[in-house]
Amino acid sequence: MSDQSVPDPYDALLLLSFGGPEGPDDVVPFLENVTRGRGIPRERLEEVGQHYFLFGGVSPINDQNRELLAALRKDFAEHGLDLPVYWGNRNWAPYLTDTLREMATAGHRRVLTLATSAYASYSGCRQYRENLAASLAALEAEGLPLPRVDKLRHYFNHPGFVEPVAEAALTALAGLPEEVREGAHLAFTTHSIPTASADTSGPPEGHGDGGAYVAQHLDVARLIAEAVRGSDGVERPWRLVYQSRSGAPHVPWLEPDICDHLEELHGAGAPAVVMVPIGFVSDHMEVIYDLDTEAMAKATALDLPVARAGTVGADARFVAGIRELVLERAAAERGEEVRRCALGDLGPSHDVCPVGCCPGRTPKPAAAGADDPYAGAAR
């Protein structure tokens, strides 16, 4: 990591997230945005929307992004990093195109993007890059000057991400009844995706059998399991499991599902389980519904003691890690030698996604990669 404290050549940071409804009337329109082009009937969207209606039609993700946005701005100011931070979403206000329009109008020409997804996959990286390209195309059609947009590298194995999650796992363990704590298993959870998508995640040379998506999650799970063992000296069984599956039942997705895993552990006599959602940056809907509601209901039915670890959210270590990644990338763009922080066996991820990285079913232009059609911006 460079010891420079200037962000040149970047003149703005964009926090890019998924978005979520902020009231009951937003739920179905939000889901229509998420599923546009898939031909999903409104009745099905209303059925899925019941998850949101359980929480007043409000997803927590927007408030969590507001908290992260405020924390980044505060941290940057305290460390003398003169870099304005903006926020845009893929599927709800503030919409990405509107935010990029605001940035372009304000004169920003080199934008660095922080996506609220730490791992390589189509939905966690390439799709965000496609959305960036589509927004730049919209600005181009309006005759606006286009900023050049880059994206921070995957941060799944950065200490600022791993260390708060490891601490959260220990906190969750401490919350279990003492008589079952030592024998508790660790279930590391992430979003299930189609196996075909997992197999083609990351650069082409790593495609096959889960690709980068599974490899990266396994590396983080090992790191956290080792940190837990280092703290209490107990060797705990652990497994990477999945949640939040959607899509057609006949299409293979990554397994096992967390609820199936809890049932299996109960049948094998496990005394307790700690669920550690390593695949998520904040406690948004897929955490508070799929884990805190559905998985906890399954555990209660099994009479299996279960605790859930928190996510990084706006933890000061995560925020500091983002600042370090910004300065690292800025120094690399200036041609300086940088030390790249990364834990585990995989090493730091690439700065620029190569051609063929995390392809979608239908080829679309994607910004912030080796195949970026707007790489010549700003202009």
mmCIF file with all atom_site columns, N, CA and C in Angstrom, residues 106-171:
data_model
loop_
_atom_site.group_PDB
_atom_site.id
_atom_site.type_symbol
_atom_site.label_atom_id
_atom_site.label_alt_id
_atom_site.label_comp_id
_atom_site.label_asym_id
_atom_site.label_entity_id
_atom_site.label_seq_id
_atom_site.pdbx_PDB_ins_code
_atom_site.Cartn_x
_atom_site.Cartn_y
_atom_site.Cartn_z
_atom_site.occupancy
_atom_site.B_iso_or_equiv
_atom_site.pdbx_formal_charge
_atom_site.auth_seq_id
_atom_site.auth_comp_id
_atom_site.auth_asym_id
_atom_site.auth_atom_id
_atom_site.pdbx_PDB_model_num
ATOM 1   N N  . ALA A 1 106 ? -21.012 18.050  -12.079 1.00 0.00 ? 106 ALA A N  1
ATOM 2   C CA . ALA A 1 106 ? -20.142 18.719  -11.100 1.00 0.00 ? 106 ALA A CA 1
ATOM 3   C C  . ALA A 1 106 ? -18.688 18.781  -11.555 1.00 0.00 ? 106 ALA A C  1
ATOM 4   N N  . GLY A 1 107 ? -18.384 18.153  -12.699 1.00 0.00 ? 107 GLY A N  1
ATOM 5   C CA . GLY A 1 107 ? -17.048 18.253  -13.257 1.00 0.00 ? 107 GLY A CA 1
ATOM 6   C C  . GLY A 1 107 ? -16.114 17.107  -12.930 1.00 0.00 ? 107 GLY A C  1
ATOM 7   N N  . HIS A 1 108 ? -16.630 16.034  -12.349 1.00 0.00 ? 108 HIS A N  1
ATOM 8   C CA . HIS A 1 108 ? -15.759 14.894  -12.023 1.00 0.00 ? 108 HIS A CA 1
ATOM 9   C C  . HIS A 1 108 ? -15.417 14.117  -13.291 1.00 0.00 ? 108 HIS A C  1
ATOM 10  N N  . ARG A 1 109 ? -14.131 13.765  -13.430 1.00 0.00 ? 109 ARG A N  1
ATOM 11  C CA . ARG A 1 109 ? -13.667 13.114  -14.655 1.00 0.00 ? 109 ARG A CA 1
ATOM 12  C C  . ARG A 1 109 ? -12.963 11.785  -14.411 1.00 0.00 ? 109 ARG A C  1
ATOM 13  N N  . ARG A 1 110 ? -12.570 11.491  -13.175 1.00 0.00 ? 110 ARG A N  1
ATOM 14  C CA . ARG A 1 110 ? -11.986 10.178  -12.849 1.00 0.00 ? 110 ARG A CA 1
ATOM 15  C C  . ARG A 1 110 ? -12.675 9.674   -11.594 1.00 0.00 ? 110 ARG A C  1
ATOM 16  N N  . VAL A 1 111 ? -13.528 8.691   -11.759 1.00 0.00 ? 111 VAL A N  1
ATOM 17  C CA . VAL A 1 111 ? -14.361 8.197   -10.671 1.00 0.00 ? 111 VAL A CA 1
ATOM 18  C C  . VAL A 1 111 ? -13.936 6.782   -10.302 1.00 0.00 ? 111 VAL A C  1
ATOM 19  N N  . LEU A 1 112 ? -13.734 6.543   -9.015  1.00 0.00 ? 112 LEU A N  1
ATOM 20  C CA . LEU A 1 112 ? -13.426 5.209   -8.497  1.00 0.00 ? 112 LEU A CA 1
ATOM 21  C C  . LEU A 1 112 ? -14.683 4.677   -7.829  1.00 0.00 ? 112 LEU A C  1
ATOM 22  N N  . THR A 1 113 ? -15.022 3.421   -8.108  1.00 0.00 ? 113 THR A N  1
ATOM 23  C CA . THR A 1 113 ? -16.284 2.844   -7.639  1.00 0.00 ? 113 THR A CA 1
ATOM 24  C C  . THR A 1 113 ? -16.048 1.777   -6.573  1.00 0.00 ? 113 THR A C  1
ATOM 25  N N  . LEU A 1 114 ? -16.804 1.887   -5.488  1.00 0.00 ? 114 LEU A N  1
ATOM 26  C CA . LEU A 1 114 ? -16.846 0.870   -4.436  1.00 0.00 ? 114 LEU A CA 1
ATOM 27  C C  . LEU A 1 114 ? -18.193 0.170   -4.523  1.00 0.00 ? 114 LEU A C  1
ATOM 28  N N  . ALA A 1 115 ? -18.199 -1.085  -4.948  1.00 0.00 ? 115 ALA A N  1
ATOM 29  C CA . ALA A 1 115 ? -19.435 -1.867  -4.988  1.00 0.00 ? 115 ALA A CA 1
ATOM 30  C C  . ALA A 1 115 ? -19.617 -2.583  -3.657  1.00 0.00 ? 115 ALA A C  1
ATOM 31  N N  . THR A 1 116 ? -20.865 -2.664  -3.194  1.00 0.00 ? 116 THR A N  1
ATOM 32  C CA . THR A 1 116 ? -21.127 -3.322  -1.913  1.00 0.00 ? 116 THR A CA 1
ATOM 33  C C  . THR A 1 116 ? -21.250 -4.832  -2.101  1.00 0.00 ? 116 THR A C  1
ATOM 34  N N  . SER A 1 117 ? -20.292 -5.387  -2.783  1.00 0.00 ? 117 SER A N  1
ATOM 35  C CA . SER A 1 117 ? -20.169 -6.826  -2.991  1.00 0.00 ? 117 SER A CA 1
ATOM 36  C C  . SER A 1 117 ? -18.682 -7.140  -3.006  1.00 0.00 ? 117 SER A C  1
ATOM 37  N N  . ALA A 1 118 ? -18.249 -8.039  -2.144  1.00 0.00 ? 118 ALA A N  1
ATOM 38  C CA . ALA A 1 118 ? -16.822 -8.240  -1.931  1.00 0.00 ? 118 ALA A CA 1
ATOM 39  C C  . ALA A 1 118 ? -16.195 -9.293  -2.832  1.00 0.00 ? 118 ALA A C  1
ATOM 40  N N  . TYR A 1 119 ? -17.010 -10.069 -3.560  1.00 0.00 ? 119 TYR A N  1
ATOM 41  C CA . TYR A 1 119 ? -16.516 -11.260 -4.245  1.00 0.00 ? 119 TYR A CA 1
ATOM 42  C C  . TYR A 1 119 ? -16.734 -11.181 -5.754  1.00 0.00 ? 119 TYR A C  1
ATOM 43  N N  . ALA A 1 120 ? -16.041 -12.059 -6.462  1.00 0.00 ? 120 ALA A N  1
ATOM 44  C CA . ALA A 1 120 ? -16.190 -12.159 -7.918  1.00 0.00 ? 120 ALA A CA 1
ATOM 45  C C  . ALA A 1 120 ? -17.392 -13.028 -8.264  1.00 0.00 ? 120 ALA A C  1
ATOM 46  N N  . SER A 1 121 ? -18.263 -12.514 -9.127  1.00 0.00 ? 121 SER A N  1
ATOM 47  C CA . SER A 1 121 ? -19.359 -13.279 -9.710  1.00 0.00 ? 121 SER A CA 1
ATOM 48  C C  . SER A 1 121 ? -20.047 -12.363 -10.707 1.00 0.00 ? 121 SER A C  1
ATOM 49  N N  . TYR A 1 122 ? -20.924 -12.928 -11.521 1.00 0.00 ? 122 TYR A N  1
ATOM 50  C CA . TYR A 1 122 ? -21.659 -12.069 -12.448 1.00 0.00 ? 122 TYR A CA 1
ATOM 51  C C  . TYR A 1 122 ? -22.495 -11.053 -11.678 1.00 0.00 ? 122 TYR A C  1
ATOM 52  N N  . SER A 1 123 ? -23.322 -11.529 -10.738 1.00 0.00 ? 123 SER A N  1
ATOM 53  C CA . SER A 1 123 ? -24.227 -10.622 -10.031 1.00 0.00 ? 123 SER A CA 1
ATOM 54  C C  . SER A 1 123 ? -23.492 -9.719  -9.058  1.00 0.00 ? 123 SER A C  1
ATOM 55  N N  . GLY A 1 124 ? -22.310 -10.125 -8.598  1.00 0.00 ? 124 GLY A N  1
ATOM 56  C CA . GLY A 1 124 ? -21.572 -9.343  -7.619  1.00 0.00 ? 124 GLY A CA 1
ATOM 57  C C  . GLY A 1 124 ? -20.529 -8.420  -8.213  1.00 0.00 ? 124 GLY A C  1
ATOM 58  N N  . CYS A 1 125 ? -20.244 -8.545  -9.516  1.00 0.00 ? 125 CYS A N  1
ATOM 59  C CA . CYS A 1 125 ? -19.245 -7.678  -10.130 1.00 0.00 ? 125 CYS A CA 1
ATOM 60  C C  . CYS A 1 125 ? -19.627 -7.291  -11.555 1.00 0.00 ? 125 CYS A C  1
ATOM 61  N N  . ARG A 1 126 ? -19.673 -8.270  -12.453 1.00 0.00 ? 126 ARG A N  1
ATOM 62  C CA . ARG A 1 126 ? -19.923 -7.960  -13.855 1.00 0.00 ? 126 ARG A CA 1
ATOM 63  C C  . ARG A 1 126 ? -21.229 -7.186  -14.056 1.00 0.00 ? 126 ARG A C  1
ATOM 64  N N  . GLN A 1 127 ? -22.289 -7.563  -13.343 1.00 0.00 ? 127 GLN A N  1
ATOM 65  C CA . GLN A 1 127 ? -23.559 -6.871  -13.525 1.00 0.00 ? 127 GLN A CA 1
ATOM 66  C C  . GLN A 1 127 ? -23.469 -5.412  -13.091 1.00 0.00 ? 127 GLN A C  1
ATOM 67  N N  . TYR A 1 128 ? -22.726 -5.138  -12.023 1.00 0.00 ? 128 TYR A N  1
ATOM 68  C CA . TYR A 1 128 ? -22.493 -3.755  -11.623 1.00 0.00 ? 128 TYR A CA 1
ATOM 69  C C  . TYR A 1 128 ? -21.752 -3.002  -12.733 1.00 0.00 ? 128 TYR A C  1
ATOM 70  N N  . ARG A 1 129 ? -20.785 -3.672  -13.350 1.00 0.00 ? 129 ARG A N  1
ATOM 71  C CA . ARG A 1 129 ? -20.035 -3.034  -14.432 1.00 0.00 ? 129 ARG A CA 1
ATOM 72  C C  . ARG A 1 129 ? -20.921 -2.794  -15.656 1.00 0.00 ? 129 ARG A C  1
ATOM 73  N N  . GLU A 1 130 ? -21.839 -3.711  -15.924 1.00 0.00 ? 130 GLU A N  1
ATOM 74  C CA . GLU A 1 130 ? -22.798 -3.499  -17.009 1.00 0.00 ? 130 GLU A CA 1
ATOM 75  C C  . GLU A 1 130 ? -23.707 -2.309  -16.714 1.00 0.00 ? 130 GLU A C  1
ATOM 76  N N  . ASN A 1 131 ? -24.136 -2.189  -15.465 1.00 0.00 ? 131 ASN A N  1
ATOM 77  C CA . ASN A 1 131 ? -24.967 -1.043  -15.089 1.00 0.00 ? 131 ASN A CA 1
ATOM 78  C C  . ASN A 1 131 ? -24.203 0.262   -15.256 1.00 0.00 ? 131 ASN A C  1
ATOM 79  N N  . LEU A 1 132 ? -22.921 0.268   -14.907 1.00 0.00 ? 132 LEU A N  1
ATOM 80  C CA . LEU A 1 132 ? -22.100 1.466   -15.110 1.00 0.00 ? 132 LEU A CA 1
ATOM 81  C C  . LEU A 1 132 ? -22.036 1.827   -16.591 1.00 0.00 ? 132 LEU A C  1
ATOM 82  N N  . ALA A 1 133 ? -21.833 0.836   -17.442 1.00 0.00 ? 133 ALA A N  1
ATOM 83  C CA . ALA A 1 133 ? -21.755 1.096   -18.879 1.00 0.00 ? 133 ALA A CA 1
ATOM 84  C C  . ALA A 1 133 ? -23.084 1.632   -19.414 1.00 0.00 ? 133 ALA A C  1
ATOM 85  N N  . ALA A 1 134 ? -24.194 1.055   -18.948 1.00 0.00 ? 134 ALA A N  1
ATOM 86  C CA . ALA A 1 134 ? -25.500 1.520   -19.399 1.00 0.00 ? 134 ALA A CA 1
ATOM 87  C C  . ALA A 1 134 ? -25.749 2.967   -18.967 1.00 0.00 ? 134 ALA A C  1
ATOM 88  N N  . SER A 1 135 ? -25.322 3.312   -17.751 1.00 0.00 ? 135 SER A N  1
ATOM 89  C CA . SER A 1 135 ? -25.492 4.688   -17.283 1.00 0.00 ? 135 SER A CA 1
ATOM 90  C C  . SER A 1 135 ? -24.615 5.650   -18.065 1.00 0.00 ? 135 SER A C  1
ATOM 91  N N  . LEU A 1 136 ? -23.387 5.246   -18.376 1.00 0.00 ? 136 LEU A N  1
ATOM 92  C CA . LEU A 1 136 ? -22.519 6.095   -19.186 1.00 0.00 ? 136 LEU A CA 1
ATOM 93  C C  . LEU A 1 136 ? -23.096 6.285   -20.584 1.00 0.00 ? 136 LEU A C  1
ATOM 94  N N  . ALA A 1 137 ? -23.703 5.242   -21.131 1.00 0.00 ? 137 ALA A N  1
ATOM 95  C CA . ALA A 1 137 ? -24.344 5.365   -22.437 1.00 0.00 ? 137 ALA A CA 1
ATOM 96  C C  . ALA A 1 137 ? -25.489 6.369   -22.384 1.00 0.00 ? 137 ALA A C  1
ATOM 97  N N  . ALA A 1 138 ? -26.236 6.368   -21.290 1.00 0.00 ? 138 ALA A N  1
ATOM 98  C CA . ALA A 1 138 ? -27.335 7.319   -21.142 1.00 0.00 ? 138 ALA A CA 1
ATOM 99  C C  . ALA A 1 138 ? -26.806 8.748   -21.074 1.00 0.00 ? 138 ALA A C  1
ATOM 100 N N  . LEU A 1 139 ? -25.710 8.962   -20.351 1.00 0.00 ? 139 LEU A N  1
ATOM 101 C CA . LEU A 1 139 ? -25.121 10.296  -20.265 1.00 0.00 ? 139 LEU A CA 1
ATOM 102 C C  . LEU A 1 139 ? -24.575 10.733  -21.618 1.00 0.00 ? 139 LEU A C  1
ATOM 103 N N  . GLU A 1 140 ? -23.981 9.777   -22.331 1.00 0.00 ? 140 GLU A N  1
ATOM 104 C CA . GLU A 1 140 ? -23.462 10.090  -23.665 1.00 0.00 ? 140 GLU A CA 1
ATOM 105 C C  . GLU A 1 140 ? -24.599 10.526  -24.584 1.00 0.00 ? 140 GLU A C  1
ATOM 106 N N  . ALA A 1 141 ? -25.743 9.851   -24.503 1.00 0.00 ? 141 ALA A N  1
ATOM 107 C CA . ALA A 1 141 ? -26.888 10.205  -25.333 1.00 0.00 ? 141 ALA A CA 1
ATOM 108 C C  . ALA A 1 141 ? -27.425 11.589  -24.990 1.00 0.00 ? 141 ALA A C  1
ATOM 109 N N  . GLU A 1 142 ? -27.202 12.014  -23.748 1.00 0.00 ? 142 GLU A N  1
ATOM 110 C CA . GLU A 1 142 ? -27.634 13.347  -23.331 1.00 0.00 ? 142 GLU A CA 1
ATOM 111 C C  . GLU A 1 142 ? -26.620 14.428  -23.686 1.00 0.00 ? 142 GLU A C  1
ATOM 112 N N  . GLY A 1 143 ? -25.470 14.000  -24.237 1.00 0.00 ? 143 GLY A N  1
ATOM 113 C CA . GLY A 1 143 ? -24.443 14.967  -24.608 1.00 0.00 ? 143 GLY A CA 1
ATOM 114 C C  . GLY A 1 143 ? -23.595 15.460  -23.459 1.00 0.00 ? 143 GLY A C  1
ATOM 115 N N  . LEU A 1 144 ? -23.627 14.749  -22.336 1.00 0.00 ? 144 LEU A N  1
ATOM 116 C CA . LEU A 1 144 ? -22.844 15.155  -21.170 1.00 0.00 ? 144 LEU A CA 1
ATOM 117 C C  . LEU A 1 144 ? -21.405 14.666  -21.279 1.00 0.00 ? 144 LEU A C  1
ATOM 118 N N  . PRO A 1 145 ? -20.466 15.373  -20.660 1.00 0.00 ? 145 PRO A N  1
ATOM 119 C CA . PRO A 1 145 ? -19.090 14.882  -20.611 1.00 0.00 ? 145 PRO A CA 1
ATOM 120 C C  . PRO A 1 145 ? -19.014 13.619  -19.763 1.00 0.00 ? 145 PRO A C  1
ATOM 121 N N  . LEU A 1 146 ? -18.290 12.612  -20.241 1.00 0.00 ? 146 LEU A N  1
ATOM 122 C CA . LEU A 1 146 ? -18.246 11.329  -19.539 1.00 0.00 ? 146 LEU A CA 1
ATOM 123 C C  . LEU A 1 146 ? -17.021 11.232  -18.644 1.00 0.00 ? 146 LEU A C  1
ATOM 124 N N  . PRO A 1 147 ? -17.232 10.856  -17.380 1.00 0.00 ? 147 PRO A N  1
ATOM 125 C CA . PRO A 1 147 ? -16.073 10.546  -16.543 1.00 0.00 ? 147 PRO A CA 1
ATOM 126 C C  . PRO A 1 147 ? -15.527 9.174   -16.896 1.00 0.00 ? 147 PRO A C  1
ATOM 127 N N  . ARG A 1 148 ? -14.250 8.961   -16.667 1.00 0.00 ? 148 ARG A N  1
ATOM 128 C CA . ARG A 1 148 ? -13.716 7.601   -16.711 1.00 0.00 ? 148 ARG A CA 1
ATOM 129 C C  . ARG A 1 148 ? -14.020 6.955   -15.370 1.00 0.00 ? 148 ARG A C  1
ATOM 130 N N  . VAL A 1 149 ? -14.532 5.743   -15.407 1.00 0.00 ? 149 VAL A N  1
ATOM 131 C CA . VAL A 1 149 ? -14.961 5.049   -14.192 1.00 0.00 ? 149 VAL A CA 1
ATOM 132 C C  . VAL A 1 149 ? -14.130 3.782   -14.010 1.00 0.00 ? 149 VAL A C  1
ATOM 133 N N  . ASP A 1 150 ? -13.494 3.646   -12.854 1.00 0.00 ? 150 ASP A N  1
ATOM 134 C CA . ASP A 1 150 ? -12.783 2.432   -12.466 1.00 0.00 ? 150 ASP A CA 1
ATOM 135 C C  . ASP A 1 150 ? -13.474 1.819   -11.253 1.00 0.00 ? 150 ASP A C  1
ATOM 136 N N  . LYS A 1 151 ? -13.077 0.615   -10.893 1.00 0.00 ? 151 LYS A N  1
ATOM 137 C CA . LYS A 1 151 ? -13.700 -0.096  -9.776  1.00 0.00 ? 151 LYS A CA 1
ATOM 138 C C  . LYS A 1 151 ? -12.625 -0.643  -8.847  1.00 0.00 ? 151 LYS A C  1
ATOM 139 N N  . LEU A 1 152 ? -12.837 -0.465  -7.543  1.00 0.00 ? 152 LEU A N  1
ATOM 140 C CA . LEU A 1 152 ? -11.913 -1.038  -6.568  1.00 0.00 ? 152 LEU A CA 1
ATOM 141 C C  . LEU A 1 152 ? -11.855 -2.553  -6.702  1.00 0.00 ? 152 LEU A C  1
ATOM 142 N N  . ARG A 1 153 ? -10.687 -3.117  -6.412  1.00 0.00 ? 153 ARG A N  1
ATOM 143 C CA . ARG A 1 153 ? -10.539 -4.570  -6.476  1.00 0.00 ? 153 ARG A CA 1
ATOM 144 C C  . ARG A 1 153 ? -11.412 -5.252  -5.422  1.00 0.00 ? 153 ARG A C  1
ATOM 145 N N  . HIS A 1 154 ? -11.628 -6.545  -5.623  1.00 0.00 ? 154 HIS A N  1
ATOM 146 C CA . HIS A 1 154 ? -12.394 -7.324  -4.653  1.00 0.00 ? 154 HIS A CA 1
ATOM 147 C C  . HIS A 1 154 ? -11.690 -7.284  -3.300  1.00 0.00 ? 154 HIS A C  1
ATOM 148 N N  . TYR A 1 155 ? -12.455 -7.034  -2.256  1.00 0.00 ? 155 TYR A N  1
ATOM 149 C CA . TYR A 1 155 ? -11.876 -6.805  -0.926  1.00 0.00 ? 155 TYR A CA 1
ATOM 150 C C  . TYR A 1 155 ? -12.215 -7.918  0.063   1.00 0.00 ? 155 TYR A C  1
ATOM 151 N N  . PHE A 1 156 ? -12.655 -9.064  -0.430  1.00 0.00 ? 156 PHE A N  1
ATOM 152 C CA . PHE A 1 156 ? -13.065 -10.160 0.449   1.00 0.00 ? 156 PHE A CA 1
ATOM 153 C C  . PHE A 1 156 ? -11.991 -10.579 1.422   1.00 0.00 ? 156 PHE A C  1
ATOM 154 N N  . ASN A 1 157 ? -10.711 -10.481 1.016   1.00 0.00 ? 157 ASN A N  1
ATOM 155 C CA . ASN A 1 157 ? -9.619  -10.932 1.889   1.00 0.00 ? 157 ASN A CA 1
ATOM 156 C C  . ASN A 1 157 ? -8.799  -9.786  2.437   1.00 0.00 ? 157 ASN A C  1
ATOM 157 N N  . HIS A 1 158 ? -9.313  -8.567  2.371   1.00 0.00 ? 158 HIS A N  1
ATOM 158 C CA . HIS A 1 158 ? -8.633  -7.433  2.995   1.00 0.00 ? 158 HIS A CA 1
ATOM 159 C C  . HIS A 1 158 ? -8.863  -7.507  4.507   1.00 0.00 ? 158 HIS A C  1
ATOM 160 N N  . PRO A 1 159 ? -7.857  -7.190  5.322   1.00 0.00 ? 159 PRO A N  1
ATOM 161 C CA . PRO A 1 159 ? -8.048  -7.240  6.782   1.00 0.00 ? 159 PRO A CA 1
ATOM 162 C C  . PRO A 1 159 ? -9.226  -6.416  7.273   1.00 0.00 ? 159 PRO A C  1
ATOM 163 N N  . GLY A 1 160 ? -9.508  -5.301  6.606   1.00 0.00 ? 160 GLY A N  1
ATOM 164 C CA . GLY A 1 160 ? -10.619 -4.457  7.025   1.00 0.00 ? 160 GLY A CA 1
ATOM 165 C C  . GLY A 1 160 ? -11.974 -5.125  6.882   1.00 0.00 ? 160 GLY A C  1
ATOM 166 N N  . PHE A 1 161 ? -12.059 -6.146  6.038   1.00 0.00 ? 161 PHE A N  1
ATOM 167 C CA . PHE A 1 161 ? -13.287 -6.915  5.888   1.00 0.00 ? 161 PHE A CA 1
ATOM 168 C C  . PHE A 1 161 ? -13.260 -8.167  6.773   1.00 0.00 ? 161 PHE A C  1
ATOM 169 N N  . VAL A 1 162 ? -12.153 -8.884  6.761   1.00 0.00 ? 162 VAL A N  1
ATOM 170 C CA . VAL A 1 162 ? -12.072 -10.175 7.458   1.00 0.00 ? 162 VAL A CA 1
ATOM 171 C C  . VAL A 1 162 ? -12.095 -10.010 8.976   1.00 0.00 ? 162 VAL A C  1
ATOM 172 N N  . GLU A 1 163 ? -11.330 -9.054  9.502   1.00 0.00 ? 163 GLU A N  1
ATOM 173 C CA . GLU A 1 163 ? -11.184 -8.954  10.957  1.00 0.00 ? 163 GLU A CA 1
ATOM 174 C C  . GLU A 1 163 ? -12.485 -8.601  11.675  1.00 0.00 ? 163 GLU A C  1
ATOM 175 N N  . PRO A 1 164 ? -13.303 -7.663  11.176  1.00 0.00 ? 164 PRO A N  1
ATOM 176 C CA . PRO A 1 164 ? -14.582 -7.427  11.862  1.00 0.00 ? 164 PRO A CA 1
ATOM 177 C C  . PRO A 1 164 ? -15.514 -8.633  11.830  1.00 0.00 ? 164 PRO A C  1
ATOM 178 N N  . VAL A 1 165 ? -15.490 -9.401  10.734  1.00 0.00 ? 165 VAL A N  1
ATOM 179 C CA . VAL A 1 165 ? -16.361 -10.579 10.656  1.00 0.00 ? 165 VAL A CA 1
ATOM 180 C C  . VAL A 1 165 ? -15.888 -11.645 11.640  1.00 0.00 ? 165 VAL A C  1
ATOM 181 N N  . ALA A 1 166 ? -14.574 -11.814 11.748  1.00 0.00 ? 166 ALA A N  1
ATOM 182 C CA . ALA A 1 166 ? -14.047 -12.779 12.722  1.00 0.00 ? 166 ALA A CA 1
ATOM 183 C C  . ALA A 1 166 ? -14.443 -12.389 14.142  1.00 0.00 ? 166 ALA A C  1
ATOM 184 N N  . GLU A 1 167 ? -14.350 -11.113 14.449  1.00 0.00 ? 167 GLU A N  1
ATOM 185 C CA . GLU A 1 167 ? -14.761 -10.640 15.781  1.00 0.00 ? 167 GLU A CA 1
ATOM 186 C C  . GLU A 1 167 ? -16.251 -10.863 16.006  1.00 0.00 ? 167 GLU A C  1
ATOM 187 N N  . ALA A 1 168 ? -17.040 -10.638 14.962  1.00 0.00 ? 168 ALA A N  1
ATOM 188 C CA . ALA A 1 168 ? -18.483 -10.857 15.081  1.00 0.00 ? 168 ALA A CA 1
ATOM 189 C C  . ALA A 1 168 ? -18.807 -12.326 15.322  1.00 0.00 ? 168 ALA A C  1
ATOM 190 N N  . ALA A 1 169 ? -18.036 -13.216 14.709  1.00 0.00 ? 169 ALA A N  1
ATOM 191 C CA . ALA A 1 169 ? -18.243 -14.649 14.945  1.00 0.00 ? 169 ALA A CA 1
ATOM 192 C C  . ALA A 1 169 ? -17.961 -15.000 16.397  1.00 0.00 ? 169 ALA A C  1
ATOM 193 N N  . LEU A 1 170 ? -16.910 -14.436 16.950  1.00 0.00 ? 170 LEU A N  1
ATOM 194 C CA . LEU A 1 170 ? -16.588 -14.682 18.362  1.00 0.00 ? 170 LEU A CA 1
ATOM 195 C C  . LEU A 1 170 ? -17.675 -14.123 19.280  1.00 0.00 ? 170 LEU A C  1
ATOM 196 N N  . THR A 1 171 ? -18.204 -12.960 18.939  1.00 0.00 ? 171 THR A N  1
ATOM 197 C CA . THR A 1 171 ? -19.282 -12.367 19.737  1.00 0.00 ? 171 THR A CA 1
ATOM 198 C C  . THR A 1 171 ? -20.521 -13.254 19.707  1.00 0.00 ? 171 THR A C  1
#
